[in-house]
Coordinates of C-alpha atoms in Angstrom, one line a residue:
Chain A
M21 CA 24.9 -9.4 6.2
Y22 CA 22.0 -7.5 4.6
I23 CA 20.0 -8.2 1.4
Y24 CA 18.2 -5.7 -0.6
L25 CA 15.1 -7.7 -2.0
P26 CA 14.4 -6.0 -5.4
I27 CA 10.4 -6.7 -5.2
A28 CA 9.7 -6.0 -1.7
E29 CA 12.2 -3.1 -2.3
I30 CA 13.5 -3.5 1.6
S31 CA 16.8 -4.6 2.9
M32 CA 16.4 -7.4 5.1
H33 CA 19.1 -9.6 7.2
I34 CA 20.0 -12.7 4.9
G35 CA 20.1 -14.6 8.4
I36 CA 16.4 -13.6 9.1
I37 CA 15.2 -14.7 6.0
I38 CA 17.0 -18.1 6.0
G39 CA 16.2 -18.7 9.6
L40 CA 12.3 -18.0 8.9
G41 CA 12.3 -20.5 6.1
G42 CA 14.1 -22.8 8.3
G43 CA 11.9 -22.6 11.3
V44 CA 8.8 -22.7 9.2
G45 CA 10.3 -25.7 7.2
F46 CA 11.2 -27.7 10.4
L47 CA 7.5 -27.3 11.5
S48 CA 5.9 -28.2 8.1
G49 CA 8.2 -31.3 8.0
L50 CA 7.2 -32.3 11.5
F51 CA 3.7 -31.8 11.1
G52 CA 3.4 -32.6 7.4
V53 CA 1.7 -29.2 6.5
G54 CA 2.9 -27.0 4.1
G55 CA 3.5 -23.9 6.4
G56 CA 2.2 -21.2 4.3
F57 CA -0.2 -20.0 7.2
L58 CA 2.8 -19.5 9.4
M59 CA 5.3 -17.9 6.7
T60 CA 2.9 -15.2 5.1
P61 CA 1.9 -13.8 8.6
L62 CA 5.6 -13.7 9.7
L63 CA 6.9 -12.1 6.6
I64 CA 4.2 -9.4 7.0
F65 CA 5.4 -9.2 10.6
F66 CA 9.1 -8.7 9.3
G67 CA 7.9 -5.7 7.3
I68 CA 7.5 -7.5 4.0
P69 CA 4.7 -5.7 2.2
P70 CA 1.4 -7.8 2.6
A71 CA 0.9 -8.4 -1.5
V72 CA 4.6 -9.4 -1.9
A73 CA 4.3 -11.7 1.0
V74 CA 1.1 -13.3 -0.1
A75 CA 2.5 -13.7 -3.9
T76 CA 6.0 -14.9 -3.0
E77 CA 4.7 -17.4 -0.4
A78 CA 2.7 -18.9 -3.2
N79 CA 5.9 -19.0 -5.2
Q80 CA 7.7 -20.8 -2.3
I81 CA 4.8 -23.3 -1.7
V82 CA 5.2 -24.8 -5.5
A83 CA 8.5 -25.6 -4.7
S84 CA 7.7 -27.5 -1.3
S85 CA 4.8 -29.0 -2.4
V86 CA 6.7 -30.6 -5.5
S87 CA 9.0 -31.9 -3.1
G88 CA 6.3 -33.3 -0.9
V89 CA 4.5 -34.8 -3.7
L90 CA 7.1 -36.8 -5.1
A91 CA 7.4 -38.8 -2.0
H92 CA 3.5 -39.6 -2.1
M93 CA 4.0 -40.5 -6.0
R94 CA 6.5 -43.1 -5.2
R95 CA 3.9 -44.8 -2.6
G96 CA 1.2 -44.5 -5.2
N97 CA -0.8 -42.2 -2.8
V98 CA -2.0 -39.7 -5.2
D99 CA -5.7 -39.6 -6.6
F100 CA -4.7 -38.0 -10.1
K101 CA -8.4 -38.0 -11.3
M102 CA -9.6 -36.4 -8.3
G103 CA -6.6 -34.1 -8.2
G104 CA -7.4 -32.8 -11.6
I105 CA -10.9 -32.1 -10.6
L106 CA -9.8 -30.2 -7.6
L107 CA -7.1 -28.4 -9.6
L108 CA -9.6 -27.4 -12.3
G109 CA -11.6 -25.8 -9.5
G110 CA -8.4 -24.4 -7.8
V111 CA -7.3 -22.6 -10.9
I112 CA -10.8 -21.1 -11.2
G113 CA -11.2 -20.2 -7.6
S114 CA -7.4 -18.7 -7.6
S115 CA -7.7 -16.8 -10.6
L116 CA -10.8 -15.0 -9.1
G117 CA -8.7 -14.7 -6.0
V118 CA -6.2 -12.9 -7.6
V119 CA -8.6 -10.5 -9.1
L120 CA -10.2 -9.7 -5.5
F121 CA -6.9 -9.5 -4.1
T122 CA -6.1 -6.7 -6.4
T123 CA -9.4 -5.1 -5.9
L124 CA -9.0 -5.1 -2.2
R125 CA -5.5 -3.9 -2.3
E126 CA -6.6 -0.9 -4.1
M127 CA -9.4 -0.3 -1.8
G128 CA -6.6 -0.3 1.1
Q129 CA -8.5 -3.1 3.0
I130 CA -6.4 -6.1 1.9
D131 CA -4.6 -6.1 5.4
L132 CA -7.9 -6.4 6.8
V133 CA -9.2 -9.2 4.9
I134 CA -6.2 -11.2 4.9
K135 CA -5.9 -10.9 8.7
L136 CA -9.7 -11.5 9.0
S137 CA -9.3 -14.8 6.7
Y138 CA -6.7 -16.0 9.0
V139 CA -8.7 -15.4 12.1
V140 CA -11.8 -17.2 10.7
F141 CA -10.2 -20.1 8.9
L142 CA -7.2 -20.9 11.3
G143 CA -9.9 -20.6 14.4
I144 CA -12.3 -23.1 13.0
I145 CA -9.7 -25.5 11.6
G146 CA -7.4 -25.3 14.8
F147 CA -10.4 -26.0 17.2
L148 CA -11.6 -28.9 15.2
M149 CA -8.4 -30.3 15.2
L150 CA -7.7 -29.9 19.0
L151 CA -10.9 -31.4 19.4
E152 CA -10.5 -34.4 17.4
S153 CA -6.8 -35.1 18.8
V154 CA -8.0 -34.6 22.5
R155 CA -10.8 -37.2 21.6
T156 CA -8.3 -39.7 20.0
I157 CA -6.1 -39.3 23.0
L158 CA -8.7 -39.8 25.4
R159 CA -10.2 -42.9 23.2
T160 CA -6.7 -44.5 23.1
R161 CA -6.6 -44.6 27.1
R162 CA -10.0 -46.1 27.0
P163 CA -9.8 -48.6 24.1
G164 CA -12.4 -50.9 22.6
I165 CA -15.6 -48.4 22.5
H166 CA -15.2 -46.9 19.1
K167 CA -17.0 -47.6 15.6
T168 CA -17.0 -45.5 12.4
K169 CA -18.9 -45.9 9.3
L170 CA -16.8 -45.6 6.2
H171 CA -18.4 -42.3 5.3
Q172 CA -22.0 -41.0 5.6
H173 CA -24.4 -40.2 2.7
N174 CA -26.2 -37.0 2.5
W175 CA -27.7 -34.6 0.2
L176 CA -24.3 -34.0 -1.6
H177 CA -24.6 -37.5 -2.9
G178 CA -27.3 -36.9 -4.9
L179 CA -25.8 -34.2 -7.2
P180 CA -25.8 -34.5 -10.7
L181 CA -22.3 -35.6 -12.9
K182 CA -21.4 -38.6 -11.0
M183 CA -17.8 -39.7 -11.6
R184 CA -16.0 -42.8 -10.4
F185 CA -12.9 -42.2 -8.4
R186 CA -10.9 -45.6 -8.1
R187 CA -8.0 -44.6 -6.3
S188 CA -10.3 -42.9 -3.8
K189 CA -13.0 -45.7 -3.7
L190 CA -15.7 -43.3 -4.7
Y191 CA -18.5 -42.5 -6.9
I192 CA -19.6 -38.9 -6.4
S193 CA -20.6 -35.8 -8.3
A194 CA -17.7 -34.0 -9.9
L195 CA -19.4 -30.9 -8.9
L196 CA -18.4 -31.3 -5.3
P197 CA -14.6 -31.7 -5.7
L198 CA -14.8 -28.8 -8.2
A199 CA -16.5 -26.5 -5.8
I200 CA -14.0 -27.6 -2.9
G201 CA -11.3 -26.6 -4.9
A202 CA -12.7 -23.4 -6.4
F203 CA -13.3 -22.3 -2.7
V204 CA -10.0 -23.2 -1.2
G205 CA -8.3 -21.6 -4.4
V206 CA -10.0 -18.1 -3.7
L207 CA -8.6 -18.8 0.0
A208 CA -5.2 -19.5 -1.2
A209 CA -4.9 -16.4 -3.5
I210 CA -5.7 -14.2 -0.6
M211 CA -4.2 -15.6 2.2
G212 CA -0.7 -16.8 0.5
V213 CA -1.1 -20.2 1.7
G214 CA -1.5 -23.6 -0.3
G215 CA -4.7 -24.3 1.4
G216 CA -3.8 -27.9 2.8
F217 CA -5.3 -27.2 6.4
I218 CA -8.7 -26.5 4.7
M219 CA -8.4 -29.1 1.7
V220 CA -7.2 -31.9 3.8
P221 CA -10.5 -31.9 6.3
A222 CA -12.6 -31.5 3.4
M223 CA -11.5 -34.1 1.5
I224 CA -11.8 -36.5 4.6
Y225 CA -15.0 -35.1 5.8
L226 CA -17.1 -33.8 2.8
L227 CA -15.8 -35.8 -0.1
G228 CA -15.1 -39.0 2.4
M229 CA -11.7 -39.9 0.8
P230 CA -9.6 -42.6 2.4
T231 CA -6.9 -40.6 4.8
S232 CA -4.1 -42.5 2.6
V233 CA -4.5 -40.7 -0.5
V234 CA -5.6 -37.3 0.8
V235 CA -2.1 -35.5 1.5
G236 CA -0.5 -37.0 -1.7
T237 CA -3.7 -35.5 -3.8
S238 CA -4.0 -32.6 -1.7
L239 CA -0.2 -31.4 -2.5
F240 CA -0.4 -32.6 -6.2
Q241 CA -3.1 -29.6 -6.7
I242 CA -1.9 -27.1 -4.6
I243 CA 1.1 -27.3 -6.8
F244 CA -1.0 -26.1 -9.7
V245 CA -3.1 -23.6 -7.6
T246 CA 0.0 -21.8 -6.0
A247 CA 1.4 -21.8 -9.5
N248 CA -1.3 -20.1 -11.2
V249 CA -1.2 -17.6 -8.2
T250 CA 2.4 -17.0 -8.9
F251 CA 1.9 -16.5 -12.6
L252 CA -1.4 -14.2 -12.1
Q253 CA 0.3 -11.9 -9.3
S254 CA 3.5 -11.9 -11.4
V255 CA 1.3 -10.4 -14.5
Q256 CA -1.0 -8.2 -12.4
T257 CA 0.6 -7.0 -9.5
Q258 CA 4.6 -7.8 -10.0
T259 CA 4.7 -8.7 -6.5
V260 CA 6.7 -12.1 -6.6
D261 CA 9.9 -11.7 -5.0
F262 CA 12.2 -14.1 -6.6
M263 CA 15.2 -13.4 -4.4
L264 CA 13.0 -13.7 -1.3
A265 CA 11.5 -16.9 -2.3
G266 CA 14.8 -18.5 -3.4
L267 CA 16.2 -17.7 0.2
L268 CA 13.1 -18.9 2.2
L269 CA 13.2 -22.3 -0.2
F270 CA 16.8 -22.8 0.8
G271 CA 16.1 -22.7 4.6
A272 CA 13.2 -24.4 4.1
V273 CA 14.4 -27.4 2.4
I274 CA 16.9 -28.0 5.2
G275 CA 14.4 -27.2 8.1
A276 CA 11.9 -29.6 6.9
Q277 CA 14.5 -32.5 7.0
F278 CA 14.9 -32.0 10.8
G279 CA 11.3 -31.7 11.2
T280 CA 10.4 -34.9 9.5
R281 CA 13.1 -36.6 11.5
A282 CA 11.7 -35.0 14.8
S283 CA 8.3 -36.2 13.9
A284 CA 9.3 -39.8 14.3
L285 CA 9.7 -39.1 18.0
L286 CA 6.0 -38.0 18.5
R287 CA 2.6 -39.9 18.0
G288 CA 0.3 -38.9 15.5
E289 CA -2.2 -37.5 17.5
Q290 CA 0.2 -35.8 19.8
L291 CA 1.5 -34.2 16.7
R292 CA -2.1 -32.9 15.7
G293 CA -2.8 -31.6 19.2
L294 CA 0.3 -29.4 19.1
L295 CA -0.5 -28.3 15.3
A296 CA -4.0 -27.5 16.5
L297 CA -2.5 -25.2 19.3
M298 CA 0.2 -23.4 17.2
V299 CA -3.0 -22.7 14.3
L300 CA -5.1 -21.3 17.5
A301 CA -2.0 -19.3 18.5
V302 CA -1.7 -17.4 15.3
C303 CA -5.2 -17.4 15.2
I304 CA -5.5 -15.6 18.4
K305 CA -2.4 -13.1 17.8
L306 CA -4.1 -11.7 14.6
G307 CA -7.5 -11.7 16.4
F308 CA -5.8 -9.2 19.0
D309 CA -4.2 -7.2 16.2
L310 CA -7.4 -6.3 14.8
A311 CA -9.3 -6.0 18.1
L312 CA -7.0 -4.0 20.1
R313 CA -6.4 -0.3 19.4
P314 CA -3.6 0.5 17.7
D315 CA -1.0 2.9 18.6
D316 CA -1.2 5.0 15.4
L317 CA -4.5 5.2 13.7
F318 CA -2.9 6.4 10.7
S319 CA -0.7 4.5 8.0
V320 CA 0.8 5.4 4.8
E321 CA 1.9 3.5 1.8
L322 CA 4.1 5.0 -1.2
L323 CA 2.1 4.5 -4.3
K324 CA 5.0 4.0 -6.8
Chain B
M4 CA 51.0 59.9 -11.8
I5 CA 47.4 61.0 -12.4
R6 CA 46.9 58.0 -14.5
A7 CA 48.7 55.9 -11.8
R8 CA 46.3 57.4 -8.9
H9 CA 43.1 57.0 -11.5
F10 CA 44.2 53.5 -11.6
M11 CA 44.3 52.8 -8.1
L12 CA 41.2 54.3 -7.2
S13 CA 39.5 52.4 -9.7
F14 CA 40.8 49.2 -8.3
I15 CA 39.7 50.1 -4.7
L16 CA 36.4 50.8 -6.1
L17 CA 36.2 47.7 -7.9
L18 CA 37.4 46.0 -4.4
G19 CA 34.6 47.5 -2.6
M20 CA 32.1 46.7 -4.8
T21 CA 32.8 43.1 -5.1
S22 CA 32.9 42.8 -1.3
L23 CA 29.7 44.9 -1.0
A24 CA 28.4 42.2 -3.4
A25 CA 29.5 39.4 -1.5
A26 CA 28.0 40.9 2.0
N27 CA 24.6 41.5 0.1
S28 CA 24.2 38.3 -1.9
G29 CA 27.2 35.9 -1.0
R30 CA 28.5 33.3 -2.9
L31 CA 28.2 29.2 -2.6
V32 CA 29.4 26.0 -4.2
A33 CA 28.4 22.9 -3.0
D34 CA 29.1 19.3 -4.1
L35 CA 28.6 15.4 -2.9
S36 CA 31.0 12.9 -2.4
K37 CA 29.0 10.5 -4.7
S38 CA 26.3 12.0 -7.0
N39 CA 25.3 8.5 -8.4
I40 CA 24.3 5.8 -6.2
A41 CA 23.2 2.2 -7.3
I42 CA 21.0 0.2 -5.1
T43 CA 22.2 -3.3 -5.5
S44 CA 21.7 -6.7 -3.8
G45 CA 24.0 -5.5 -0.8
F46 CA 22.2 -2.1 -0.6
H47 CA 21.3 -1.3 3.0
G48 CA 21.3 2.4 3.1
T49 CA 24.1 4.6 2.3
D50 CA 26.2 7.5 3.7
L51 CA 27.6 10.6 1.6
L52 CA 29.3 13.7 2.1
L53 CA 27.9 16.9 1.1
F54 CA 30.5 19.5 1.5
G55 CA 31.3 23.0 -0.5
A56 CA 32.7 26.5 0.2
V57 CA 30.8 29.9 1.1
D58 CA 31.8 33.5 1.0
G59 CA 30.4 33.6 4.6
A60 CA 30.7 35.9 7.8
V61 CA 30.4 35.3 11.4
G62 CA 27.0 34.1 12.3
D63 CA 26.2 32.8 8.8
D64 CA 24.0 29.6 8.5
I65 CA 24.3 26.9 6.0
L66 CA 21.0 24.8 5.3
V67 CA 20.6 21.8 3.3
V68 CA 17.2 20.4 2.2
I69 CA 17.1 17.1 0.3
S70 CA 14.0 16.2 -1.3
G71 CA 13.4 12.8 -3.2
P72 CA 11.5 11.8 -6.3
P73 CA 7.9 12.9 -5.8
T74 CA 5.5 10.2 -5.7
D75 CA 1.9 9.6 -4.5
I76 CA 1.2 8.6 -0.8
A77 CA -1.8 6.8 0.5
Q78 CA -2.6 7.7 4.0
R79 CA -5.1 5.6 5.8
R80 CA -6.9 6.2 8.9
K81 CA -8.3 3.2 11.2
A82 CA -11.3 3.5 13.2
N83 CA -13.4 0.8 15.3
R84 CA -16.3 -0.8 13.3
A85 CA -18.0 -3.6 15.2
G86 CA -15.3 -4.2 17.5
I87 CA -12.5 -4.3 14.8
W88 CA -10.1 -1.6 13.6
I89 CA -10.3 -1.3 10.1
N90 CA -9.1 1.5 7.8
V91 CA -12.1 3.8 7.0
E92 CA -10.5 6.5 5.2
T93 CA -8.0 7.0 2.4
N94 CA -6.3 10.1 1.5
I95 CA -4.0 10.5 -1.6
W96 CA -1.2 12.9 -1.2
Q97 CA 0.0 13.7 -4.7
K98 CA 3.7 14.3 -6.0
A99 CA 4.8 14.4 -2.3
P100 CA 8.4 13.8 -1.9
S101 CA 9.5 10.4 -1.3
L102 CA 12.1 11.5 1.0
Y103 CA 12.7 15.1 2.8
T104 CA 15.5 15.9 5.1
I105 CA 16.7 19.1 6.3
L106 CA 20.4 19.6 7.6
A107 CA 21.6 22.7 9.2
T108 CA 24.3 24.6 11.2
S109 CA 21.7 25.4 13.7
P110 CA 18.1 24.2 14.8
I111 CA 15.9 25.5 11.8
D112 CA 13.7 27.9 13.9
K113 CA 16.8 30.0 15.0
I114 CA 17.9 30.2 11.4
A115 CA 14.9 32.1 10.1
N116 CA 11.3 32.9 10.8
P117 CA 8.5 30.6 9.6
E118 CA 7.3 33.4 7.2
T119 CA 10.9 33.4 5.8
L120 CA 10.8 29.6 5.4
A121 CA 7.5 29.2 3.7
S122 CA 8.5 31.7 1.1
L123 CA 11.6 29.3 0.5
A124 CA 9.7 26.3 0.5
I125 CA 11.3 24.6 3.3
G126 CA 10.0 22.3 5.4
T127 CA 7.1 19.5 4.4
N128 CA 4.6 22.2 5.7
N129 CA 5.5 24.5 2.9
I130 CA 5.7 22.7 -0.1
G131 CA 2.0 22.9 -1.0
L132 CA 1.3 19.3 -0.1
E133 CA -2.8 18.8 -0.7
I134 CA -4.9 15.9 -0.4
A135 CA -5.7 15.2 -3.9
A136 CA -8.5 12.4 -3.4
K137 CA -10.3 11.7 -0.2
T138 CA -12.8 8.9 0.8
P139 CA -15.5 10.4 2.8
V140 CA -16.4 8.9 5.9
A141 CA -19.8 9.1 7.2
G142 CA -20.8 10.4 10.9
Q143 CA -17.3 10.6 12.4
S144 CA -15.6 13.9 13.7
E145 CA -13.3 14.7 11.1
P146 CA -9.8 15.4 11.9
T147 CA -8.5 19.1 10.8
A148 CA -6.1 19.5 7.8
N149 CA -3.3 20.3 10.3
E150 CA -4.1 16.7 12.1
F151 CA -3.7 14.7 8.7
I152 CA -0.5 16.6 7.8
A153 CA 1.0 15.9 11.1
A154 CA 0.0 12.4 11.1
L155 CA 1.7 12.2 7.7
Q156 CA 5.0 13.5 8.9
A157 CA 4.9 11.1 11.9
N158 CA 4.4 8.4 9.8
M159 CA 6.8 9.2 7.0
A160 CA 9.2 10.0 10.1
S161 CA 8.6 6.5 11.4
I162 CA 9.8 4.7 8.2
D163 CA 13.0 6.9 8.1
L164 CA 11.8 8.9 5.1
W165 CA 11.2 12.3 6.4
P166 CA 13.0 12.4 9.4
D167 CA 13.2 15.5 11.5
Q168 CA 16.4 17.7 11.1
T169 CA 18.7 14.7 11.1
G170 CA 22.3 16.1 11.3
N171 CA 24.2 19.3 11.9
V172 CA 26.6 21.1 9.1
T173 CA 29.8 22.4 10.2
L174 CA 31.0 25.9 8.9
T175 CA 34.9 26.2 9.3
E176 CA 36.2 29.7 9.1
N177 CA 32.8 31.1 7.8
A178 CA 34.2 29.3 4.3
L179 CA 33.9 25.6 4.2
F180 CA 31.2 23.5 5.2
R181 CA 30.4 19.9 5.3
T182 CA 27.8 17.5 6.5
E183 CA 27.1 13.8 6.5
V184 CA 23.8 12.6 4.9
K185 CA 22.5 9.4 5.8
L186 CA 20.0 7.6 3.3
P187 CA 17.7 5.1 4.6
A188 CA 17.6 1.5 3.0
N189 CA 14.0 1.9 1.5
I190 CA 14.6 5.1 -0.5
L191 CA 12.9 5.0 -4.1
S192 CA 15.1 5.2 -7.0
G193 CA 14.9 8.6 -9.0
T194 CA 16.4 12.2 -8.9
Y195 CA 17.0 13.7 -5.5
K196 CA 17.2 17.6 -5.4
V197 CA 19.8 19.0 -3.0
R198 CA 19.5 22.5 -2.1
V199 CA 22.2 24.2 -0.2
L200 CA 21.2 27.9 1.4
Q201 CA 23.2 30.4 3.0
F202 CA 21.4 32.4 5.7
R203 CA 22.5 35.8 7.1
N204 CA 20.4 37.4 9.9
G205 CA 17.4 35.5 8.9
V206 CA 17.8 36.2 5.2
A207 CA 18.7 33.5 2.6
I208 CA 21.6 35.3 0.6
S209 CA 22.8 32.4 -1.8
E210 CA 21.8 29.2 -2.7
D211 CA 23.2 26.2 -5.1
I212 CA 21.3 23.2 -6.3
T213 CA 22.6 20.1 -6.9
N214 CA 21.1 16.6 -7.9
L215 CA 21.6 13.1 -6.8
Y216 CA 21.0 9.9 -8.7
I217 CA 19.6 6.9 -7.3
K218 CA 19.1 3.8 -9.7
K219 CA 18.8 0.1 -9.2
G220 CA 21.7 -1.6 -10.3
G221 CA 23.1 -5.1 -10.2
L222 CA 21.4 -8.5 -10.0
S223 CA 18.7 -6.5 -8.1
A224 CA 18.0 -4.1 -11.2
G225 CA 17.7 -7.1 -13.4
I226 CA 15.1 -8.8 -11.3
Y227 CA 13.0 -5.7 -11.1
N228 CA 13.1 -5.2 -14.8
F229 CA 12.7 -8.4 -15.5
A230 CA 9.3 -8.5 -13.3
H231 CA 8.2 -5.4 -14.6
N232 CA 9.0 -5.7 -18.4
Y233 CA 8.4 -9.3 -19.1
S234 CA 6.0 -10.0 -16.1
A235 CA 4.5 -13.3 -17.9
L236 CA 8.0 -14.8 -18.5
Y237 CA 9.0 -13.8 -14.7
G238 CA 6.1 -15.6 -13.7
I239 CA 6.7 -18.6 -15.7
F240 CA 10.4 -18.6 -14.7
A241 CA 9.6 -18.1 -11.0
I242 CA 7.3 -21.5 -11.3
L243 CA 9.9 -23.4 -13.3
F244 CA 12.9 -22.3 -10.8
A245 CA 10.2 -23.5 -7.7
V246 CA 9.7 -26.7 -9.4
A247 CA 13.4 -27.6 -10.3
A248 CA 14.3 -26.3 -6.6
G249 CA 11.6 -28.7 -5.1
W250 CA 12.4 -31.6 -7.4
L251 CA 16.2 -31.3 -6.4
A252 CA 15.1 -31.0 -2.7
A253 CA 13.4 -34.3 -2.9
V254 CA 16.1 -36.1 -5.0
A255 CA 18.7 -34.6 -2.4
F256 CA 17.1 -35.7 0.7
R257 CA 15.7 -39.3 -0.8
R258 CA 16.4 -41.7 2.0
K259 CA 16.0 -45.5 2.0

């Protein structure tokens, strides 16, 4: 059964949409990630206009982050103060991102920038994750030779506007989370992702937050950043496809449940290693798209 | 008697004149099986029947041109810059038909010569398409205007909007014609112009024009209009929906 998507203005098989939602939902449940970095390229691959894919995916991530954050809130794993500062930055950054997105779209370069951002950021994150998980796997085989500091002090801790974050056991400048939030916000708006895959490592390695509160706090601020993107894209470009988001959501909710159950079968570092490989695979695929000579050098877009 | 002969004569004369007029100009009436089409949630392209009657002779041809509501088309050209393929040039084709398709009883080049087709504005080469705005590109060999329009035609054909001659028109007893028109799922809403022409010995001798109206309908139209007319409200609604759905999912699958 085909369904006509009113904003994307294309007709797509309903099974493909729910299947995409389910598949990506499964992986996001399995790895504990939002899945935007997989869904947006897949939607584009299936012929959804990039602008619609990015804006609609933001809308869907609002839902998956809400359902994710509730579980973390029950366990008290959300640092609301830190989340508040991050989301303040995130709202500023994502607003800039939407403006940038609209400009690039008018210039005809949005596809390029989306793909380049994916290649660069997925490449870096995937590589670092792979390195880390391989190291952990090796270390567990040869136990007893590691020691780590809580976190390291460097020039970042000399910045003004110091604030105490009780839940994260930190006393750092508010400018740091503000800047990280803003940077990830820009990327979220351009790439159609929540940005968890950049936010989480930034919180651990740059802010030095305890890992227990990282995921919950990241999800908490992603809700607001993606909600902001959804709203601004609706107003500026009218590219949020409510029908598409709803169907993807339906599949993703079910898929995520199976994914969460399946994740109990694997160890943490194995999961991270697999996730790293998947991230790198998406990166390499998009990299090839940019580097190989396209079959047709010309393309058209109807400007309605 | 004389009066009767006179009457007969004028009758024959009249008959002769009408058949002469028919031979020179022809007469053609065309219609569509449906002239209003709604793009609803279940829309996946549509088929419709075009039929009509013509005062024809042996060897006549029927040619149908369907052209969709005009739109601006951005044509982009990629080139390799620093190892990656990026869009280096954008041409805007103004008021190009969003759909263009020709159906006929014979291959088009057998029906009339290129000059005739050009004078009748038949074919995407002959409808005065021009590049309205162009981003200049430095230091590259520029394709010719013909290459640009050929690329445009190829791109539009690949997304089913400007297909090559898509179908055959059948003409029965030189009087009745019919053809099946297939419209793809990605057509724009608006007024479609359907031209039907009768050709004899390479000359168009009669023509009829009908309109086809395509509109968004049902839920699909509701969402589209909501998004465009009340976009801020739509954004808020989309967020609230997502929050509710996420909360519902968390509650429904809560374990322990």
